């Protein structure tokens, strides 16, 4: 095999806690949530941020769970800025008062990304399993704009809210967001458990592509739209994490370091911890981070494919979950798998299906 | 998508939450902002280093021309196109 050149990472996702006031059934946290008593300390995070900056990381996204569930969030933001990182806060907006927001801004929070479940109050409650979650988010968005902190709205899309995408785009504009992420659910972890309820129809998926294209044209210069299409209806795999161990690393609440959110489902790998090793050693030398770099792990059909530098082989967790082999070609890939493997006919969603909370497997708050 | 170039008379400044940073690990300059991470080449770095919220694009062109000993007319189009692309990406505002 050719020698793999390992680029320095640019992005750190700091999952500071898995605790969250909301219970969204597509949460990107693993189904085995990390408990509060194993979370690493303020000092540990300070060291992680400093090591990350030395390693080449330029941006940190402080995320969760809900990061505001940590009482030391202000100190964490300050530590990240002290390390000269650009600080994104990814929040549900629930649990932050105006006073606390002032502290976060003063500590150096550069940008806030607010998640939005729906533009409809009942729809938002059905997903978040919390009363008035939408109303509280709208208040929070206003507070952010009043402080001149740039706001991105992250709208997670699925069968139950995709038909309201035009209204969600309108709401993002009203809230003063300069960016909107239209992110379709990725069907791993919790979302895989709720695939029957959340998976959009093929028709919804195509219409969304069109709505996004039209909105990008008409709102050019006012609102930038980042778009994550429905992976399962794509012809080719997504470039998962921009390639395993290429651009980003995730530090989980307990200090374990992962190449992607769901990597802990890959039970054959053991993930190093910042309590035991430096981030530099973990990034360059650990067997977990080296497992799917380069192309020597790939099946022949991927290794000889001209798209291997575009999608880097796609998603390993999905290959394991659907094909039982983490080294197999991504199940989405139409070149490797001419017949769709990701949506079996017996679970094809029907248009207009409604869901009730009884059909949903919510993630717990902690 | 058609793009209208911004006029040279405007005064560009960094958009909210955007800053220029020297990336010591890779020995280059980068622009950091909300979901923004742009690696700059030497030309981009030279232009972005002149953004001070006071100078018009015309001012910036004259300073760059003097610094690199070129005719301002030879770089006008490039600087305007670069600044326009940065405005489109919400790196600069006018």
Short mmCIF file of C-alpha atoms in Angstrom, two decimals:
data_model
loop_
_atom_site.label_atom_id
_atom_site.label_comp_id
_atom_site.label_asym_id
_atom_site.label_seq_id
_atom_site.Cartn_x
_atom_site.Cartn_y
_atom_site.Cartn_z
CA UNK A 1 0.00 0.00 0.00
CA UNK A 2 1.07 3.58 -0.54
CA UNK A 3 2.27 5.48 2.49
CA UNK A 4 -0.62 7.38 4.09
CA UNK A 5 0.16 11.01 4.80
CA UNK A 6 -1.77 12.06 7.84
CA UNK A 7 -2.92 15.68 7.73
CA UNK A 8 -3.22 17.62 10.98
CA UNK A 9 -6.83 17.93 12.19
CA UNK A 10 -8.63 21.27 11.77
CA UNK A 11 -11.79 20.75 13.78
CA UNK A 12 -12.47 19.50 17.29
CA UNK A 13 -15.95 18.53 18.34
CA UNK A 14 -16.02 18.77 22.12
CA UNK A 15 -19.00 16.79 23.37
CA UNK A 16 -18.82 18.11 26.88
CA UNK A 17 -21.81 16.19 28.22
CA UNK A 18 -24.49 13.81 27.02
CA UNK A 19 -27.05 15.28 29.41
CA UNK A 20 -29.84 17.18 27.64
CA UNK A 21 -33.21 18.65 28.59
CA UNK A 22 -34.58 17.49 25.23
CA UNK A 23 -35.16 13.90 24.13
CA UNK A 24 -34.96 14.06 20.33
CA UNK A 25 -35.28 10.60 18.81
CA UNK A 26 -32.53 11.28 16.26
CA UNK A 27 -29.94 12.44 18.79
CA UNK A 28 -26.39 12.01 17.48
CA UNK A 29 -25.20 10.80 20.87
CA UNK A 30 -24.63 7.05 21.09
CA UNK A 31 -27.44 4.90 22.46
CA UNK A 32 -25.20 4.13 25.43
CA UNK A 33 -25.07 7.59 26.96
CA UNK A 34 -22.11 8.61 29.09
CA UNK A 35 -23.12 9.44 32.66
CA UNK A 36 -22.37 12.66 34.51
CA UNK A 37 -20.04 11.01 37.03
CA UNK A 38 -17.57 9.97 34.31
CA UNK A 39 -17.41 13.37 32.59
CA UNK A 40 -13.91 14.86 32.46
CA UNK A 41 -13.16 18.02 34.46
CA UNK A 42 -12.78 21.67 33.53
CA UNK A 43 -9.01 21.29 33.82
CA UNK A 44 -9.02 18.25 31.54
CA UNK A 45 -10.92 20.20 28.89
CA UNK A 46 -8.49 23.10 29.19
CA UNK A 47 -5.65 20.68 28.46
CA UNK A 48 -7.56 19.15 25.54
CA UNK A 49 -8.11 22.58 23.96
CA UNK A 50 -4.44 23.54 24.35
CA UNK A 51 -3.25 20.21 22.91
CA UNK A 52 -5.73 20.48 20.06
CA UNK A 53 -4.48 23.94 19.12
CA UNK A 54 -0.86 22.69 19.16
CA UNK A 55 -1.90 19.80 16.95
CA UNK A 56 -3.35 22.18 14.33
CA UNK A 57 -7.01 22.41 15.29
CA UNK A 58 -8.43 25.84 14.38
CA UNK A 59 -12.09 25.54 15.34
CA UNK A 60 -13.82 23.90 18.26
CA UNK A 61 -17.52 23.16 18.39
CA UNK A 62 -18.66 22.83 21.97
CA UNK A 63 -21.60 20.51 21.84
CA UNK A 64 -23.45 17.88 23.83
CA UNK A 65 -26.05 16.73 24.82
CA UNK A 66 -26.78 20.25 25.85
CA UNK A 67 -23.49 21.95 26.76
CA UNK A 68 -25.31 24.36 29.09
CA UNK A 69 -26.00 21.35 31.31
CA UNK A 70 -22.37 21.81 32.42
CA UNK A 71 -22.10 24.51 35.06
CA UNK A 72 -18.56 25.30 33.92
CA UNK A 73 -19.56 26.11 30.32
CA UNK A 74 -18.29 29.69 30.63
CA UNK A 75 -14.90 28.42 31.84
CA UNK A 76 -14.77 25.89 28.99
CA UNK A 77 -15.38 28.63 26.42
CA UNK A 78 -12.77 30.84 28.01
CA UNK A 79 -10.23 27.99 28.01
CA UNK A 80 -10.88 27.33 24.32
CA UNK A 81 -10.41 31.00 23.46
CA UNK A 82 -7.26 31.13 25.58
CA UNK A 83 -5.94 28.33 23.37
CA UNK A 84 -6.69 30.64 20.40
CA UNK A 85 -9.41 28.41 18.99
CA UNK A 86 -12.48 29.71 17.17
CA UNK A 87 -15.39 28.78 19.42
CA UNK A 88 -18.74 27.57 18.11
CA UNK A 89 -21.42 26.78 20.65
CA UNK A 90 -23.92 24.18 19.50
CA UNK A 91 -26.96 24.43 21.73
CA UNK A 92 -30.64 23.69 22.05
CA UNK A 93 -31.01 27.12 23.65
CA UNK A 94 -32.85 25.49 26.56
CA UNK A 95 -31.38 26.16 29.97
CA UNK A 96 -29.53 29.37 29.13
CA UNK A 97 -30.75 32.58 30.74
CA UNK A 98 -29.90 36.02 29.37
CA UNK A 99 -27.41 36.52 32.20
CA UNK A 100 -25.66 33.29 31.44
CA UNK A 101 -25.58 34.10 27.75
CA UNK A 102 -23.87 37.39 28.61
CA UNK A 103 -21.18 35.42 30.45
CA UNK A 104 -20.63 33.07 27.49
CA UNK A 105 -20.31 35.97 25.07
CA UNK A 106 -17.96 37.79 27.41
CA UNK A 107 -15.84 34.62 27.69
CA UNK A 108 -15.38 34.68 23.91
CA UNK A 109 -18.07 32.58 22.28
CA UNK A 110 -17.64 33.41 18.57
CA UNK A 111 -20.74 31.89 17.03
CA UNK A 112 -23.89 30.13 18.18
CA UNK A 113 -25.64 27.35 16.35
CA UNK A 114 -29.18 26.79 17.56
CA UNK A 115 -31.00 23.56 16.83
CA UNK A 116 -34.60 23.79 15.72
CA UNK A 117 -36.94 20.80 15.78
CA UNK A 118 -39.84 22.34 13.92
CA UNK A 119 -41.59 25.59 13.10
CA UNK A 120 -44.80 24.13 14.51
CA UNK A 121 -45.15 24.06 18.30
CA UNK A 122 -46.81 20.64 18.44
CA UNK A 123 -44.32 19.21 15.98
CA UNK A 124 -41.46 20.54 18.11
CA UNK A 125 -43.01 19.01 21.22
CA UNK A 126 -43.47 15.65 19.51
CA UNK A 127 -39.74 15.52 18.67
CA UNK A 128 -38.21 17.18 21.75
CA UNK A 129 -40.70 15.66 24.20
CA UNK A 130 -40.78 19.02 25.97
CA UNK A 131 -43.64 21.53 26.21
CA UNK A 132 -43.01 24.98 24.75
CA UNK A 133 -39.52 24.06 23.51
CA UNK A 134 -40.07 26.04 20.29
CA UNK A 135 -41.19 29.16 22.15
CA UNK A 136 -38.13 29.04 24.41
CA UNK A 137 -35.84 28.68 21.40
CA UNK A 138 -37.40 31.69 19.71
CA UNK A 139 -36.67 33.78 22.82
CA UNK A 140 -33.12 32.49 22.90
CA UNK A 141 -32.52 33.31 19.21
CA UNK A 142 -33.66 36.87 19.86
CA UNK A 143 -31.25 37.20 22.81
CA UNK A 144 -28.38 35.99 20.63
CA UNK A 145 -29.12 38.53 17.92
CA UNK A 146 -29.46 41.33 20.48
CA UNK A 147 -25.86 40.58 21.44
CA UNK A 148 -24.63 40.70 17.83
CA UNK A 149 -23.35 37.13 18.00
CA UNK A 150 -23.68 35.41 14.61
CA UNK A 151 -26.48 32.87 14.64
CA UNK A 152 -26.85 29.71 12.60
CA UNK A 153 -30.09 27.78 12.72
CA UNK A 154 -29.69 24.03 12.45
CA UNK A 155 -32.94 22.46 11.31
CA UNK A 156 -32.94 18.69 11.52
CA UNK A 157 -35.29 17.34 8.88
CA UNK A 158 -37.31 14.13 8.64
CA UNK A 159 -40.64 12.87 7.36
CA UNK A 160 -42.69 14.67 10.02
CA UNK A 161 -41.37 18.20 9.33
CA UNK A 162 -40.00 18.18 5.77
CA UNK A 163 -43.25 19.51 4.34
CA UNK A 164 -42.76 22.64 6.46
CA UNK A 165 -39.29 23.42 5.10
CA UNK A 166 -40.42 26.66 3.38
CA UNK A 167 -41.78 27.94 6.73
CA UNK A 168 -38.55 26.91 8.47
CA UNK A 169 -36.53 28.93 5.96
CA UNK A 170 -38.83 31.91 6.62
CA UNK A 171 -38.39 31.52 10.35
CA UNK A 172 -34.60 31.43 10.07
CA UNK A 173 -34.76 34.77 8.23
CA UNK A 174 -37.11 36.25 10.83
CA UNK A 175 -34.76 35.16 13.61
CA UNK A 176 -31.91 37.05 11.95
CA UNK A 177 -29.86 33.95 11.19
CA UNK A 178 -27.26 34.40 8.46
CA UNK A 179 -26.92 30.67 7.97
CA UNK A 180 -29.31 27.79 7.94
CA UNK A 181 -28.34 24.17 8.01
CA UNK A 182 -30.99 21.97 6.48
CA UNK A 183 -29.72 18.69 7.82
CA UNK A 184 -31.57 15.52 7.12
CA UNK A 185 -31.41 12.96 9.89
CA UNK A 186 -28.52 10.54 9.63
CA UNK A 187 -29.91 7.12 10.41
CA UNK A 188 -27.46 5.89 13.02
CA UNK A 189 -27.84 5.25 16.72
CA UNK A 190 -31.09 6.68 18.10
CA UNK A 191 -32.28 7.63 14.62
CA UNK A 192 -31.87 4.05 13.42
CA UNK A 193 -34.24 2.99 16.20
CA UNK A 194 -36.77 5.50 14.89
CA UNK A 195 -36.26 5.02 11.18
CA UNK A 196 -39.85 3.85 10.62
CA UNK A 197 -41.22 7.12 11.94
CA UNK A 198 -38.59 9.54 10.65
CA UNK A 199 -37.49 8.32 7.22
CA UNK A 200 -38.83 10.68 4.55
CA UNK A 201 -40.45 9.46 1.39
CA UNK A 202 -38.48 9.52 -1.83
CA UNK A 203 -40.89 12.18 -3.07
CA UNK A 204 -40.25 14.41 -0.03
CA UNK A 205 -36.54 13.96 -0.53
CA UNK A 206 -36.67 15.07 -4.18
CA UNK A 207 -38.91 18.04 -3.38
CA UNK A 208 -36.49 19.11 -0.65
CA UNK A 209 -33.60 19.14 -3.10
CA UNK A 210 -35.65 21.49 -5.25
CA UNK A 211 -36.79 23.78 -2.40
CA UNK A 212 -33.22 24.15 -1.18
CA UNK A 213 -31.91 24.93 -4.68
CA UNK A 214 -34.59 27.58 -5.20
CA UNK A 215 -34.07 29.15 -1.76
CA UNK A 216 -30.31 29.34 -2.30
CA UNK A 217 -30.93 31.27 -5.50
CA UNK A 218 -33.60 33.63 -4.17
CA UNK A 219 -31.93 34.30 -0.80
CA UNK A 220 -28.44 34.68 -2.24
CA UNK A 221 -26.56 37.18 -0.08
CA UNK A 222 -29.14 37.10 2.75
CA UNK A 223 -29.05 33.55 4.02
CA UNK A 224 -26.46 30.87 3.32
CA UNK A 225 -27.94 27.40 3.28
CA UNK A 226 -25.90 24.32 4.06
CA UNK A 227 -27.68 21.19 3.00
CA UNK A 228 -27.32 17.59 4.08
CA UNK A 229 -29.53 15.50 1.78
CA UNK A 230 -31.06 12.18 2.74
CA UNK A 231 -28.12 9.85 2.61
CA UNK A 232 -30.28 6.83 1.85
CA UNK A 233 -31.67 8.26 -1.37
CA UNK A 234 -28.26 9.28 -2.67
CA UNK A 235 -26.43 7.53 -5.47
CA UNK A 236 -23.08 7.72 -3.72
CA UNK A 237 -22.04 7.66 -0.07
CA UNK A 238 -21.54 10.83 1.93
CA UNK A 239 -17.99 11.81 2.73
CA UNK A 240 -18.50 10.81 6.33
CA UNK A 241 -16.58 13.21 8.65
CA UNK A 242 -14.66 14.22 5.48
CA UNK A 243 -12.84 10.94 5.83
CA UNK A 244 -11.89 8.90 8.86
CA UNK A 245 -9.16 10.68 10.84
CA UNK A 246 -8.56 13.29 8.15
CA UNK A 247 -10.08 16.59 9.31
CA UNK A 248 -11.92 16.25 12.60
CA UNK A 249 -11.84 14.51 15.92
CA UNK A 250 -14.43 14.16 18.64
CA UNK A 251 -13.73 14.13 22.34
CA UNK A 252 -16.60 12.48 24.20
CA UNK A 253 -17.76 13.57 27.68
CA UNK A 254 -15.62 10.89 29.36
CA UNK A 255 -12.48 11.92 27.46
CA UNK A 256 -12.50 9.15 24.89
CA UNK A 257 -11.44 10.33 21.45
CA UNK A 258 -13.43 9.25 18.41
CA UNK A 259 -13.15 9.72 14.64
CA UNK A 260 -16.97 10.01 14.36
CA UNK A 261 -20.07 10.25 16.56
CA UNK A 262 -21.00 6.64 16.25
CA UNK A 263 -17.55 5.08 16.28
CA UNK A 264 -18.25 3.37 19.59
CA UNK A 265 -20.54 0.99 17.68
CA UNK A 266 -17.36 -0.41 16.10
CA UNK A 267 -16.71 -2.79 18.96
CA UNK A 268 -13.55 -4.24 17.40
CA UNK A 269 -11.79 -0.91 17.93
CA UNK A 270 -10.68 0.47 21.26
CA UNK A 271 -10.74 4.24 21.56
CA UNK A 272 -7.98 6.06 23.41
CA UNK A 273 -8.68 8.57 26.18
CA UNK A 274 -7.24 12.02 26.82
CA UNK A 275 -6.74 10.96 30.43
CA UNK A 276 -4.08 8.47 29.29
CA UNK A 277 -2.46 9.89 26.17
CA UNK A 278 -1.80 13.15 24.38
CA UNK A 279 -4.10 14.15 21.54
CA UNK A 280 -1.07 14.15 19.23
CA UNK A 281 -0.27 10.51 19.99
CA UNK A 282 -3.93 9.60 19.64
CA UNK A 283 -4.34 11.38 16.28
CA UNK A 284 -1.17 10.10 14.62
CA UNK A 285 -0.45 6.78 16.29
CA UNK A 286 -3.57 5.12 17.70
CA UNK A 287 -4.81 2.03 15.92
CA UNK A 288 -8.38 3.37 16.09
CA UNK A 289 -7.56 6.51 14.10
CA UNK A 290 -5.38 4.59 11.65
CA UNK A 291 -7.96 1.85 11.09
CA UNK A 292 -9.71 3.44 8.10
CA UNK A 293 -7.17 5.91 6.79
CA UNK A 294 -5.87 5.55 3.27
CA UNK A 295 -7.21 2.75 1.07
CA UNK A 296 -5.56 -0.43 2.27
CA UNK A 297 -8.62 -1.35 4.36
CA UNK A 298 -10.98 -0.91 1.40
CA UNK A 299 -12.56 -3.69 -0.62
CA UNK A 300 -11.22 -3.83 -4.19
CA UNK A 301 -14.29 -2.12 -5.68
CA UNK A 302 -13.59 0.96 -3.52
CA UNK A 303 -9.82 0.87 -3.85
CA UNK A 304 -10.08 1.00 -7.63
CA UNK A 305 -12.89 3.57 -7.63
CA UNK A 306 -12.29 7.11 -8.89
CA UNK A 307 -14.48 8.46 -6.08
CA UNK A 308 -12.31 7.20 -3.24
CA UNK A 309 -10.75 10.66 -2.81
CA UNK A 310 -14.23 12.21 -2.78
CA UNK A 311 -16.08 10.11 -0.23
CA UNK A 312 -13.14 8.24 1.33
CA UNK A 313 -15.20 5.06 1.34
CA UNK A 314 -18.24 6.57 3.07
CA UNK A 315 -19.54 5.55 6.45
CA UNK A 316 -18.00 2.65 8.39
CA UNK A 317 -20.70 2.57 11.05
CA UNK A 318 -23.40 2.19 8.40
CA UNK A 319 -21.44 -0.62 6.71
CA UNK A 320 -21.28 -2.47 10.01
CA UNK A 321 -24.88 -1.78 10.99
CA UNK A 322 -26.40 -2.88 7.68
CA UNK A 323 -23.86 -5.32 6.21
CA UNK A 324 -22.27 -6.64 9.39
CA UNK A 325 -18.80 -5.68 8.13
CA UNK A 326 -17.22 -2.33 8.98
CA UNK A 327 -14.80 -2.65 6.04
CA UNK A 328 -17.50 -3.29 3.43
CA UNK A 329 -18.42 -0.71 0.81
CA UNK A 330 -20.91 1.82 2.20
CA UNK A 331 -24.41 0.32 1.77
CA UNK A 332 -25.56 3.55 0.07
CA UNK A 333 -23.10 3.16 -2.82
CA UNK A 334 -24.90 2.28 -6.06
CA UNK A 335 -21.67 1.14 -7.71
CA UNK A 336 -20.89 -1.43 -5.04
CA UNK A 337 -24.51 -2.36 -4.38
CA UNK A 338 -26.70 -2.02 -7.50
CA UNK A 339 -29.85 -2.85 -5.52
CA UNK A 340 -30.77 -0.59 -2.64
CA UNK A 341 -29.68 -2.09 0.65
CA UNK A 342 -30.68 0.76 2.88
CA UNK A 343 -34.44 0.90 2.46
CA UNK A 344 -36.15 -2.46 2.39
CA UNK A 345 -39.53 -2.43 0.63
CA UNK A 346 -41.43 -3.50 3.73
CA UNK A 347 -40.33 -0.37 5.53
CA UNK A 348 -40.76 2.14 2.71
CA UNK A 349 -42.44 5.13 4.30
CA UNK A 350 -45.80 6.28 3.04
CA UNK A 351 -46.67 9.88 2.31
CA UNK A 352 -48.86 11.64 4.86
CA UNK A 353 -48.20 9.15 7.64
CA UNK A 354 -48.54 10.81 11.01
CA UNK A 355 -46.80 9.74 14.15
CA UNK A 356 -47.68 9.78 17.81
CA UNK A 357 -45.31 9.91 20.75
CA UNK A 358 -46.13 6.24 21.47
CA UNK A 359 -44.37 5.24 18.23
CA UNK A 360 -41.21 7.12 19.12
CA UNK A 361 -38.23 5.83 21.08
CA UNK A 362 -37.01 8.97 22.84
CA UNK A 363 -33.49 9.27 24.13
CA UNK A 364 -33.47 9.80 27.90
CA UNK A 365 -32.30 13.10 29.40
CA UNK A 366 -29.22 11.46 30.90
CA UNK B 1 -26.02 32.15 -10.21
CA UNK B 2 -24.99 35.58 -11.49
CA UNK B 3 -22.76 37.63 -9.27
CA UNK B 4 -22.62 41.41 -9.34
CA UNK B 5 -19.17 42.71 -8.49
CA UNK B 6 -19.06 45.18 -5.63
CA UNK B 7 -17.89 48.71 -6.51
CA UNK B 8 -14.34 49.80 -5.62
CA UNK B 9 -15.74 52.72 -3.66
CA UNK B 10 -17.06 50.57 -0.80
CA UNK B 11 -15.34 50.00 2.52
CA UNK B 12 -15.16 46.30 3.28
CA UNK B 13 -14.93 45.06 6.87
CA UNK B 14 -14.96 41.65 8.49
CA UNK B 15 -18.47 40.25 8.84
CA UNK B 16 -19.76 39.37 12.31
CA UNK B 17 -17.82 36.59 13.98
CA UNK B 18 -15.10 36.47 11.31
CA UNK B 19 -11.40 36.91 11.86
CA UNK B 20 -8.05 36.40 10.21
CA UNK B 21 -5.61 34.09 11.91
CA UNK B 22 -2.07 32.93 11.34
CA UNK B 23 -2.08 29.14 11.36
CA UNK B 24 1.28 28.41 12.91
CA UNK B 25 1.11 24.65 12.38
CA UNK B 26 0.62 24.93 8.59
CA UNK B 27 2.43 28.25 8.18
CA UNK B 28 -0.37 30.04 6.36
CA UNK B 29 -3.18 32.47 7.07
CA UNK B 30 -6.76 31.34 7.42
CA UNK B 31 -10.13 33.03 7.72
CA UNK B 32 -12.21 31.71 10.59
CA UNK B 33 -15.92 32.37 11.01
CA UNK B 34 -19.29 30.67 11.50
CA UNK B 35 -18.90 27.38 9.61
CA UNK B 36 -16.09 29.14 7.74
CA UNK B 37 -12.52 27.91 7.44
CA UNK B 38 -10.80 29.31 4.39
CA UNK B 39 -7.16 28.74 3.62
CA UNK B 40 -5.63 31.84 2.05
CA UNK B 41 -2.87 31.93 -0.53
CA UNK B 42 -0.33 34.76 -0.54
CA UNK B 43 -2.56 37.03 -2.61
CA UNK B 44 -5.57 36.39 -0.38
CA UNK B 45 -3.49 37.02 2.72
CA UNK B 46 -2.16 40.28 1.29
CA UNK B 47 -5.66 41.54 0.51
CA UNK B 48 -7.24 40.38 3.78
CA UNK B 49 -4.43 41.95 5.82
CA UNK B 50 -5.43 45.33 4.39
CA UNK B 51 -9.04 45.07 5.57
CA UNK B 52 -9.32 47.55 8.43
CA UNK B 53 -12.90 48.78 8.19
CA UNK B 54 -11.62 52.26 7.20
CA UNK B 55 -10.14 51.79 3.73
CA UNK B 56 -12.10 51.55 0.51
CA UNK B 57 -11.23 48.90 -2.05
CA UNK B 58 -9.60 51.67 -4.08
CA UNK B 59 -7.36 52.52 -1.08
CA UNK B 60 -6.49 48.87 -0.67
CA UNK B 61 -5.61 48.52 -4.34
CA UNK B 62 -3.24 51.52 -4.19
CA UNK B 63 -1.50 50.20 -1.10
CA UNK B 64 -1.09 46.73 -2.59
CA UNK B 65 0.17 48.21 -5.85
CA UNK B 66 2.78 50.25 -3.99
CA UNK B 67 3.80 47.32 -1.83
CA UNK B 68 4.24 44.88 -4.70
CA UNK B 69 5.43 47.52 -7.19
CA UNK B 70 2.76 46.85 -9.80
CA UNK B 71 0.37 49.05 -11.76
CA UNK B 72 -2.92 49.42 -9.81
CA UNK B 73 -4.89 48.78 -13.01
CA UNK B 74 -3.31 45.35 -13.29
CA UNK B 75 -4.68 44.17 -9.94
CA UNK B 76 -8.00 46.03 -9.73
CA UNK B 77 -10.13 43.28 -11.24
CA UNK B 78 -8.54 40.54 -9.09
CA UNK B 79 -8.98 42.48 -5.85
CA UNK B 80 -12.60 43.34 -6.62
CA UNK B 81 -13.42 39.76 -7.58
CA UNK B 82 -11.74 38.45 -4.44
CA UNK B 83 -13.57 40.89 -2.18
CA UNK B 84 -16.86 40.09 -3.92
CA UNK B 85 -16.38 36.39 -3.33
CA UNK B 86 -15.61 37.08 0.33
CA UNK B 87 -18.84 39.11 0.63
CA UNK B 88 -20.80 36.26 -0.95
CA UNK B 89 -19.36 33.88 1.62
CA UNK B 90 -20.19 36.23 4.50
CA UNK B 91 -16.53 36.77 5.30
CA UNK B 92 -16.67 40.49 4.48
CA UNK B 93 -19.54 42.97 4.58
CA UNK B 94 -19.72 46.39 2.99
#
